[in-house]
PDB file of C-alpha atoms in Angstrom:
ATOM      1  CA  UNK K  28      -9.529 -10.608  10.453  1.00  0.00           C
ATOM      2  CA  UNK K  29      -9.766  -7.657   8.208  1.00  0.00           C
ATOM      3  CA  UNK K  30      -9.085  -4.536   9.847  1.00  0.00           C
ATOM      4  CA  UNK K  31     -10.118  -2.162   6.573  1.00  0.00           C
ATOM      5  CA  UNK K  32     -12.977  -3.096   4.352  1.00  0.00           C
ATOM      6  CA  UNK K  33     -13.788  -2.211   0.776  1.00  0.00           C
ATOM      7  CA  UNK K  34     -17.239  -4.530   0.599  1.00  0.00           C
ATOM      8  CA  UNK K  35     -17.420  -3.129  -3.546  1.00  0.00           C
ATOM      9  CA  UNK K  36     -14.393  -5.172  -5.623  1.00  0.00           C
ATOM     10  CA  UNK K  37     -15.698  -2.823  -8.769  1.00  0.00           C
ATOM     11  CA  UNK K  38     -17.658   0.037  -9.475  1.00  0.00           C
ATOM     12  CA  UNK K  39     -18.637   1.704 -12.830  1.00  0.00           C
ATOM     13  CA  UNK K  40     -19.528   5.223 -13.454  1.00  0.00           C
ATOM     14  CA  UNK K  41     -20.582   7.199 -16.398  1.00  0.00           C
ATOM     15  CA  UNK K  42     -17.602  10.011 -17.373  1.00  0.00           C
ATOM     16  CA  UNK K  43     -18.561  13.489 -15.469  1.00  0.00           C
ATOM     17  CA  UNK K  44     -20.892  11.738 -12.759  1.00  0.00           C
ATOM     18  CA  UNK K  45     -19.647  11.047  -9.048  1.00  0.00           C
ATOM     19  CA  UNK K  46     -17.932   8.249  -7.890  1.00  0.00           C
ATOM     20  CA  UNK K  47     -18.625   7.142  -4.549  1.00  0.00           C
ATOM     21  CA  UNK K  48     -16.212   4.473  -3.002  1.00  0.00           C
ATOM     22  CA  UNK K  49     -16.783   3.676   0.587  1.00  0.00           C
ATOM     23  CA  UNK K  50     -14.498   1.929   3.106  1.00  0.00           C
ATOM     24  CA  UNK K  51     -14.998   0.244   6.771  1.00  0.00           C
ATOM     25  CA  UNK K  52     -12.853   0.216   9.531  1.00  0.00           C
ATOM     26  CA  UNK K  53     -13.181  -2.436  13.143  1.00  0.00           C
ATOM     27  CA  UNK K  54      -9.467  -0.609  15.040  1.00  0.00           C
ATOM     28  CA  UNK K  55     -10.697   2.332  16.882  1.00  0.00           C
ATOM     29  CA  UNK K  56      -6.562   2.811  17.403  1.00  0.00           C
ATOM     30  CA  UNK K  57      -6.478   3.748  13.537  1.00  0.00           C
ATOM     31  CA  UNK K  58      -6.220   7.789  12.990  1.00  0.00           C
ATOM     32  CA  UNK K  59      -4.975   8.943   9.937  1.00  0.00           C
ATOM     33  CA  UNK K  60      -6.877   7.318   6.911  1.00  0.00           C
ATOM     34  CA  UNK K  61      -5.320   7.384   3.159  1.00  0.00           C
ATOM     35  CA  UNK K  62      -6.377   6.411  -0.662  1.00  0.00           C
ATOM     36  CA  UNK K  63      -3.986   5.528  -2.807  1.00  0.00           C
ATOM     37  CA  UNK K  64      -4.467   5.064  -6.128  1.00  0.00           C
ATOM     38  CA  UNK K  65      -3.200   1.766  -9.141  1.00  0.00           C
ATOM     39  CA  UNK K  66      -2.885   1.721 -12.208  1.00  0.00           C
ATOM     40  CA  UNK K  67      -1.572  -1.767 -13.586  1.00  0.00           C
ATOM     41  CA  UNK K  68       2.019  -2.681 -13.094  1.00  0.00           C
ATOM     42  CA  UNK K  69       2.564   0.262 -10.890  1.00  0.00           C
ATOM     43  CA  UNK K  70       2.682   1.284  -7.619  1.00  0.00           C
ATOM     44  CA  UNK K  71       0.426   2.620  -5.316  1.00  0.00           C
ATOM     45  CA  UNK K  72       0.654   6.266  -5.230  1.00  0.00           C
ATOM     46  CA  UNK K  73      -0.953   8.510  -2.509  1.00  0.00           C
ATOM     47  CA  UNK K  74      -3.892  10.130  -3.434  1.00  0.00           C
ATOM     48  CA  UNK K  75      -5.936  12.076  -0.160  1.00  0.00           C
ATOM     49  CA  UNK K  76      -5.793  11.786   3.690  1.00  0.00           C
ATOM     50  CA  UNK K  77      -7.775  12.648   6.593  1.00  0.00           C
ATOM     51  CA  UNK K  78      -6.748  13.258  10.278  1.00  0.00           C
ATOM     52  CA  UNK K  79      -9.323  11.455  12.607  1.00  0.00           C
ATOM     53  CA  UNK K  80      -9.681  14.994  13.738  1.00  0.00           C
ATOM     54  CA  UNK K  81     -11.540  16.362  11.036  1.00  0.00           C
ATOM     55  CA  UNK K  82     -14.373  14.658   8.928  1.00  0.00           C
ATOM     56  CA  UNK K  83     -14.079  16.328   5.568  1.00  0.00           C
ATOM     57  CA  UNK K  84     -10.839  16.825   3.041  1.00  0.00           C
ATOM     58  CA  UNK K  85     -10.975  18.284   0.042  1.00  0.00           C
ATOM     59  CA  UNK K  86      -8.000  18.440  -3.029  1.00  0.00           C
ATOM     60  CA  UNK K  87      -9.428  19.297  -6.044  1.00  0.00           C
ATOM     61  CA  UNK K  88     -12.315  16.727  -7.698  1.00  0.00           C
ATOM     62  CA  UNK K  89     -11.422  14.771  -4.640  1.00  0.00           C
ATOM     63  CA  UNK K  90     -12.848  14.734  -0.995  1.00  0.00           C
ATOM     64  CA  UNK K  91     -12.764  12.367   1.504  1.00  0.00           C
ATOM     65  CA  UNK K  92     -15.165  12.394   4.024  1.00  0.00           C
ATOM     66  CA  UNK K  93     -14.880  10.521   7.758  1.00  0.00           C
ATOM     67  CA  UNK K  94     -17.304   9.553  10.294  1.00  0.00           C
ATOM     68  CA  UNK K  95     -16.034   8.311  13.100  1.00  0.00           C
ATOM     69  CA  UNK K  96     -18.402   7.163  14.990  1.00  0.00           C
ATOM     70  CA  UNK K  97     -19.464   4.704  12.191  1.00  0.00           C
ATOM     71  CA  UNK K  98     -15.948   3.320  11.512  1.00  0.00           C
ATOM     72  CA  UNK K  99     -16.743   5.120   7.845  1.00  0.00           C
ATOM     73  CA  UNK K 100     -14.556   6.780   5.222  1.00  0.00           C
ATOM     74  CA  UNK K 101     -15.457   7.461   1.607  1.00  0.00           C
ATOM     75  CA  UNK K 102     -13.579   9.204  -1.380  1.00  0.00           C
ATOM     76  CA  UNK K 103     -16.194  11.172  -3.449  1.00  0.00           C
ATOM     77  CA  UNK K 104     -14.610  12.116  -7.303  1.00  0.00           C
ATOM     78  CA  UNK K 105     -16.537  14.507  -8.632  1.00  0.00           C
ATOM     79  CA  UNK K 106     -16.516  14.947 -11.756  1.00  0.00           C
ATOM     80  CA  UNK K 107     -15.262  11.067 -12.715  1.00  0.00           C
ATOM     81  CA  UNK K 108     -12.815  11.152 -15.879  1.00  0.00           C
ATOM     82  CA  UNK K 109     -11.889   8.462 -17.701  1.00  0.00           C
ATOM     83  CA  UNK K 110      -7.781   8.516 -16.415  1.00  0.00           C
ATOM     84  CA  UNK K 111      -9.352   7.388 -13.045  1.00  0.00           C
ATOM     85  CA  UNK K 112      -9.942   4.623 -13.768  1.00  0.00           C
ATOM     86  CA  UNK K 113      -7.864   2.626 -11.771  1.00  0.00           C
ATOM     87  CA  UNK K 114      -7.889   0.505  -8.139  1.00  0.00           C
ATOM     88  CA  UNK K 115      -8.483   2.732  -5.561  1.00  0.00           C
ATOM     89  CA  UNK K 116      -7.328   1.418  -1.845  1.00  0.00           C
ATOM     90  CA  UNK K 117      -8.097   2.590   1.674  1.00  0.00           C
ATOM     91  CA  UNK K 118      -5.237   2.837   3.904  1.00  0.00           C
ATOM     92  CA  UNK K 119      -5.461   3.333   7.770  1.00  0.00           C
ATOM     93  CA  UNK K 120      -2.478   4.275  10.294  1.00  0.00           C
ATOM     94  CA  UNK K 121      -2.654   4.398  13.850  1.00  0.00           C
ATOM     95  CA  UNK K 122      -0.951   6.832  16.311  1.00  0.00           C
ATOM     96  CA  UNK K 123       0.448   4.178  18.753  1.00  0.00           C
ATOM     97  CA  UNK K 124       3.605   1.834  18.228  1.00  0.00           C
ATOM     98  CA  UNK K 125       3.521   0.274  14.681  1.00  0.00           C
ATOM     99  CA  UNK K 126       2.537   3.515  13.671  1.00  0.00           C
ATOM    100  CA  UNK K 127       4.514   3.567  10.509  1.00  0.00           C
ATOM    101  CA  UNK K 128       2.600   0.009   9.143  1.00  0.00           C
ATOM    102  CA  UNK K 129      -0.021   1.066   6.532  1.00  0.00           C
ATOM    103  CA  UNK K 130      -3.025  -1.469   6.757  1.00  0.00           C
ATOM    104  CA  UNK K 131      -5.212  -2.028   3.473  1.00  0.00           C
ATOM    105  CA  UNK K 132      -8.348  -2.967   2.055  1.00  0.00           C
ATOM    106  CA  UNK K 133      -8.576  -5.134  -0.833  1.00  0.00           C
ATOM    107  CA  UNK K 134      -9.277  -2.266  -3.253  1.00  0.00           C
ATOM    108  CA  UNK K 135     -12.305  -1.350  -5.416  1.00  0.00           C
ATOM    109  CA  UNK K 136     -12.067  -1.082  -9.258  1.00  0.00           C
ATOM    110  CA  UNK K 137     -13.170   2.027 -10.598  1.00  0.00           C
ATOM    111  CA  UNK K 138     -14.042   2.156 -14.307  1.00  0.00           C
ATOM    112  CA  UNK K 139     -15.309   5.838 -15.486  1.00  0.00           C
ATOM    113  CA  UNK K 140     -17.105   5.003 -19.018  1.00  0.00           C
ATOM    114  CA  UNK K 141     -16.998   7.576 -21.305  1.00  0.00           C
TER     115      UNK K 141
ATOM    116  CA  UNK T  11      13.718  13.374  -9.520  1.00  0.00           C
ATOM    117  CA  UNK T  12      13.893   9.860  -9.185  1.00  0.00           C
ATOM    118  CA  UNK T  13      11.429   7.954  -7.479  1.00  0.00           C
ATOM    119  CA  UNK T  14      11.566   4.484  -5.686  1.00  0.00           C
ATOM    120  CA  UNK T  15      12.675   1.826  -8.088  1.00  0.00           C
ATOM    121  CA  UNK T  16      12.626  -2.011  -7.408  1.00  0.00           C
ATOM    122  CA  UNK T  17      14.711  -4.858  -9.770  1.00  0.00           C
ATOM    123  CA  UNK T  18      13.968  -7.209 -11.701  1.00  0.00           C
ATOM    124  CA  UNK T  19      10.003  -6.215 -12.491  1.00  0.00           C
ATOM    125  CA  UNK T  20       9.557  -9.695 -12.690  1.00  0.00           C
ATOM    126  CA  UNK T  21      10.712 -12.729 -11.489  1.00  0.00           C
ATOM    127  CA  UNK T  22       9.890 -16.179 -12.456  1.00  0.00           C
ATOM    128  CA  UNK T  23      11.324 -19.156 -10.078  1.00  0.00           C
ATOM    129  CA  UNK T  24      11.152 -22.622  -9.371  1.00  0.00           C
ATOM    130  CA  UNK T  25       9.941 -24.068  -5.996  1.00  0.00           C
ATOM    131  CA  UNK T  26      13.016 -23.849  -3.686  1.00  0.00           C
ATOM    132  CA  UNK T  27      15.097 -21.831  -5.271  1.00  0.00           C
ATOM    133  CA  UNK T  28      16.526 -18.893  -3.375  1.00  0.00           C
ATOM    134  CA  UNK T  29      15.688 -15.311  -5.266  1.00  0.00           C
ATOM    135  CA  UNK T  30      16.809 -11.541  -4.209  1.00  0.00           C
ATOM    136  CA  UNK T  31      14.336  -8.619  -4.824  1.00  0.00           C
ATOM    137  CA  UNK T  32      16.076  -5.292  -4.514  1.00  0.00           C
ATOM    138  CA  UNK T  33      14.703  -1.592  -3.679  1.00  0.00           C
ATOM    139  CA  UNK T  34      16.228   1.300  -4.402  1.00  0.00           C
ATOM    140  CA  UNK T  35      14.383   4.353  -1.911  1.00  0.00           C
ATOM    141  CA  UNK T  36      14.117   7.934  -2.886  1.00  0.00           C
ATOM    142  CA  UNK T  37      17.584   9.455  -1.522  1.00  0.00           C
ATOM    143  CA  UNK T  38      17.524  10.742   1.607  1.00  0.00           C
ATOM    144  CA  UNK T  39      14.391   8.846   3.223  1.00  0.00           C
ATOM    145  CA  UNK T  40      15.551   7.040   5.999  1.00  0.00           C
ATOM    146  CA  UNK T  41      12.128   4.786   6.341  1.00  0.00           C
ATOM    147  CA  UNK T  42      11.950   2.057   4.087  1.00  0.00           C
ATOM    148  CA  UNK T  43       9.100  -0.630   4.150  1.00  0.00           C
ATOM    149  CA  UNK T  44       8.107  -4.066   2.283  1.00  0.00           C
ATOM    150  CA  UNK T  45       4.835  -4.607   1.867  1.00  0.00           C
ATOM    151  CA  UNK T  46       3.576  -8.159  -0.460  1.00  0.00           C
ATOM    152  CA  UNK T  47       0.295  -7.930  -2.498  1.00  0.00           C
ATOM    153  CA  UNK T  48      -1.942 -11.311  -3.379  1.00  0.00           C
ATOM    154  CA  UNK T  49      -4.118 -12.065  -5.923  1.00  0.00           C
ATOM    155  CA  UNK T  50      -7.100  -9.797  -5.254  1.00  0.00           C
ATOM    156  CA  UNK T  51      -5.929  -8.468  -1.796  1.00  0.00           C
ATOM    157  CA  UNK T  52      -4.340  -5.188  -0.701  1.00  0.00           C
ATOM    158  CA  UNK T  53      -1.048  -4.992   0.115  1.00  0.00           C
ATOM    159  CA  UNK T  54       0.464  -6.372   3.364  1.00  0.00           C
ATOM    160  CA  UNK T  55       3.048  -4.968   5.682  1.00  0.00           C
ATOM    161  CA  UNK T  56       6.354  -7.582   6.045  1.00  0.00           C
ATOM    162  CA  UNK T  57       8.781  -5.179   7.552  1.00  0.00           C
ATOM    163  CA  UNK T  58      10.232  -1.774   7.679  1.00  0.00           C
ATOM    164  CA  UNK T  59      13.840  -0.031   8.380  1.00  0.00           C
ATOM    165  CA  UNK T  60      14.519   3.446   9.686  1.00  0.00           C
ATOM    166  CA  UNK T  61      18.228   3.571   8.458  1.00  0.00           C
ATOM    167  CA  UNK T  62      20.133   0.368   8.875  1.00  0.00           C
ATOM    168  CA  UNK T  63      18.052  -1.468  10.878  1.00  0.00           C
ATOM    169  CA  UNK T  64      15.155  -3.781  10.612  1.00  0.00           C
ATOM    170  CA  UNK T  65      12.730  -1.505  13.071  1.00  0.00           C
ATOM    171  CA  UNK T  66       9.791  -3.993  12.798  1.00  0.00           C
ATOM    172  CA  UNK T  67       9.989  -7.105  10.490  1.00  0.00           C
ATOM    173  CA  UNK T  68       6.693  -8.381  12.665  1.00  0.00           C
ATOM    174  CA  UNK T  69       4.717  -8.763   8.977  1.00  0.00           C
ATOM    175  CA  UNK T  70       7.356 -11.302   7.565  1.00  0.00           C
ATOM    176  CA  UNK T  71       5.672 -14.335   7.257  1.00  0.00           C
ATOM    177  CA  UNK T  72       8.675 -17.275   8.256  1.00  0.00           C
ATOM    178  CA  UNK T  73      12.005 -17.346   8.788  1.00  0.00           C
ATOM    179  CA  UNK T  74      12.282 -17.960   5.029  1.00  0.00           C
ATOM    180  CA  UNK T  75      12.123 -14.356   4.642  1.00  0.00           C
ATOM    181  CA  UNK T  76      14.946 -12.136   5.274  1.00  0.00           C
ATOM    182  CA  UNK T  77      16.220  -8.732   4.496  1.00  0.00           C
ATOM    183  CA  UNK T  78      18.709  -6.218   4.726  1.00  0.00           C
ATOM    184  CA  UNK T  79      19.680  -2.618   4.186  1.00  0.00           C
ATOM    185  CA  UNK T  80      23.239  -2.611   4.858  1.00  0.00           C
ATOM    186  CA  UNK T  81      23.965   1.333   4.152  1.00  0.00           C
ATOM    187  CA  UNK T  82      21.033   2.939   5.298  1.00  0.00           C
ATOM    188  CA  UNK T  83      19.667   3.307   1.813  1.00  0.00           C
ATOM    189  CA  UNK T  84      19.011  -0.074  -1.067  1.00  0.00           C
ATOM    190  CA  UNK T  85      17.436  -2.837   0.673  1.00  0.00           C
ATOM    191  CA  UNK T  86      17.258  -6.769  -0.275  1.00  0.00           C
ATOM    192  CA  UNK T  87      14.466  -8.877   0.188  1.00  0.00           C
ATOM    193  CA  UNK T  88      15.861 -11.963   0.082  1.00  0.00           C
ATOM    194  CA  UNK T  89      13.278 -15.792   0.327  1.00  0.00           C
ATOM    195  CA  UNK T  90      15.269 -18.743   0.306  1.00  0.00           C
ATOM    196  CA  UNK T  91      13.464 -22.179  -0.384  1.00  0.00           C
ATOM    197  CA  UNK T  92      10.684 -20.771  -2.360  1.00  0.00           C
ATOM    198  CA  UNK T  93       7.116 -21.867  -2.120  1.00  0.00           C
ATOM    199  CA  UNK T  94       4.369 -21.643  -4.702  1.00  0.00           C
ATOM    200  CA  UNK T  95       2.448 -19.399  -2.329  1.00  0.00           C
ATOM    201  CA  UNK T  96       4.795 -16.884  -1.921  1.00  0.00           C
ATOM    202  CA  UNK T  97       3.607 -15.966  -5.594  1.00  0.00           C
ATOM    203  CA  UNK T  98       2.890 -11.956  -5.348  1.00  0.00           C
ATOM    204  CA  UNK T  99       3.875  -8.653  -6.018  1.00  0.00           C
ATOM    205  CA  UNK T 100       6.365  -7.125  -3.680  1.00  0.00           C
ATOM    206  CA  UNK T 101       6.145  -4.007  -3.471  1.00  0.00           C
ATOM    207  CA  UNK T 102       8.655  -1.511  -1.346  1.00  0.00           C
ATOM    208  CA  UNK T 103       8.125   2.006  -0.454  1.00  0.00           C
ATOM    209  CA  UNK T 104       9.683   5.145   0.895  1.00  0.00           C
ATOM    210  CA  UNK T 105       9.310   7.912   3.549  1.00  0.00           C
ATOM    211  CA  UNK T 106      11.144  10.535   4.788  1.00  0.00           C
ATOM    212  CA  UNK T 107      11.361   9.138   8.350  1.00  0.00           C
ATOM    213  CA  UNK T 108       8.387   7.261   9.736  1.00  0.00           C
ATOM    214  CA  UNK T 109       8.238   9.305  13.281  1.00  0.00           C
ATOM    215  CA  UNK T 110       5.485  11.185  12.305  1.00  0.00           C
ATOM    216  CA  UNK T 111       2.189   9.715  11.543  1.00  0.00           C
ATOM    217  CA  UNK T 112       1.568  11.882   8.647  1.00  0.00           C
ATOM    218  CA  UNK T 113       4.742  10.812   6.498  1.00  0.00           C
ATOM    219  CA  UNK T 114       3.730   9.736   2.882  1.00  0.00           C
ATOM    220  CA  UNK T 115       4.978   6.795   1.605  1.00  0.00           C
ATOM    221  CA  UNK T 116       5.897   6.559  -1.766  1.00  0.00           C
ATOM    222  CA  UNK T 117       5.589   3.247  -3.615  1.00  0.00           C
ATOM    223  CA  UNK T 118       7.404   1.209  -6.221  1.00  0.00           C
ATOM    224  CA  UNK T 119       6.437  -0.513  -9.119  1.00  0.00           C
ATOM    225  CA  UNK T 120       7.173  -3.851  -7.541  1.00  0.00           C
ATOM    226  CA  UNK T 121       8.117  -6.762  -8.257  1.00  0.00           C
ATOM    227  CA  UNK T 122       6.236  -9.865  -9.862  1.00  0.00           C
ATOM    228  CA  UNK T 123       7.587 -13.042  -8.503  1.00  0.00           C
ATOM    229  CA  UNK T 124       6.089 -16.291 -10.011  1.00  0.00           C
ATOM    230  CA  UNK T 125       6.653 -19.515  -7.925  1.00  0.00           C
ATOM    231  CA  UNK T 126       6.254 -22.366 -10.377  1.00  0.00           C
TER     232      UNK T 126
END
């Protein structure tokens, strides 16, 4: 039963346009929502996060957007540049005990073509 | 600085052998977790230590899987009687402590264990 859900395995976008990638969530416990980023043979590394308290976060070409009523989080990458392409995963955390447990989707592959 | 390193990067095996997959944190985070990663799947929590001790090691899938932090800072995943579906990438990452629910975790490169 898969808590987080990336429904796209890939994506492709031309360089300079927007990526969209969209995630699902079914626990209404979760509350703090992450993407990490992968390049091959490397680790995850953090990307952006949202609080369940706001519904917009914005670092640079990245923003995440949340709506919770949908169980609904995207990561918008604006404008898309070739180094990102990569794996991108949703991450959720919940407030409760097991707080510390990341739980992930199965990634989407993003490939920006220049 | 140094970031979280895990030995060997890969690790090819034989089915029921016994292999070791070590993690060296960032120093000073107490919070240490293992998560494994699948073919095609995200990764999945196995357990995690705040210091010495195993706080949760709910995600571990048998009693085949073990591991250990003696010092408060490398850890040791350890499998004994391998199986060809513990095939993965096991990845282990850092935090600074894991009471707050906004700690980052910083991940390692993993390791690649092959079950043949």
């Amino acid at each position: 039963d898969q808590q987080v859900k990336q429904n796209s395995p890939s994506l492709s976008v031309q360089e300079g346009r927007i990526s969209i990638l969209n995630c699902d969530y079914t626990n209404s416990m979760f509350d703090y929502f992450l993407w990490y980023k992968k390049y091959p043979a490397e680790g995850p590394t953090f990307l952006i996060s949202i609080s369940s308290i706001k519904d917009k976060n914005e670092d640079g070409r990245f923003t995440v957007f949340l709506n919770k009523s949908a169980k609904h989080l995207s990561l918008h990458i604006v404008p898309s540049q070739p180094g990102d392409s990569a794996v991108y995963f949703c991450a959720a955390k919940g407030s409760g005990a097991g707080s510390y447990q990341l739980t992930f989707g199965k990634g989407t592959k993003l490939s920006v073509i220049p | 600085g140094a970031g979280v390193s895990q030995t060997p990067s890969n690790k090819v095996t034989e089915k029921g052998k016994y292999v070791e997959l070590r993690c060296d944190p960032i120093s000073g985070h107490t919070a240490l977790y293992w998560y494994r990663q699948s073919l095609g799947q995200g990764p999945e929590f196995l357990i995690y230590f705040q210091g010495t001790g195993a706080a949760d090691d709910s995600g571990l899938p048998n009693d085949r899987f073990f591991a250990v932090r003696p010092e408060g800072s490398v850890s040791t995943l350890k499998i004994q009687r391998t199986e060809r579906g513990d095939s993965a990438v096991y990845l282990c990452a850092s935090s600074l402590t894991a009471s707050t629910l906004y700690n980052e975790q910083f991940f390692g490169p993993g390791t690649r264990l092959t079950v043949l």
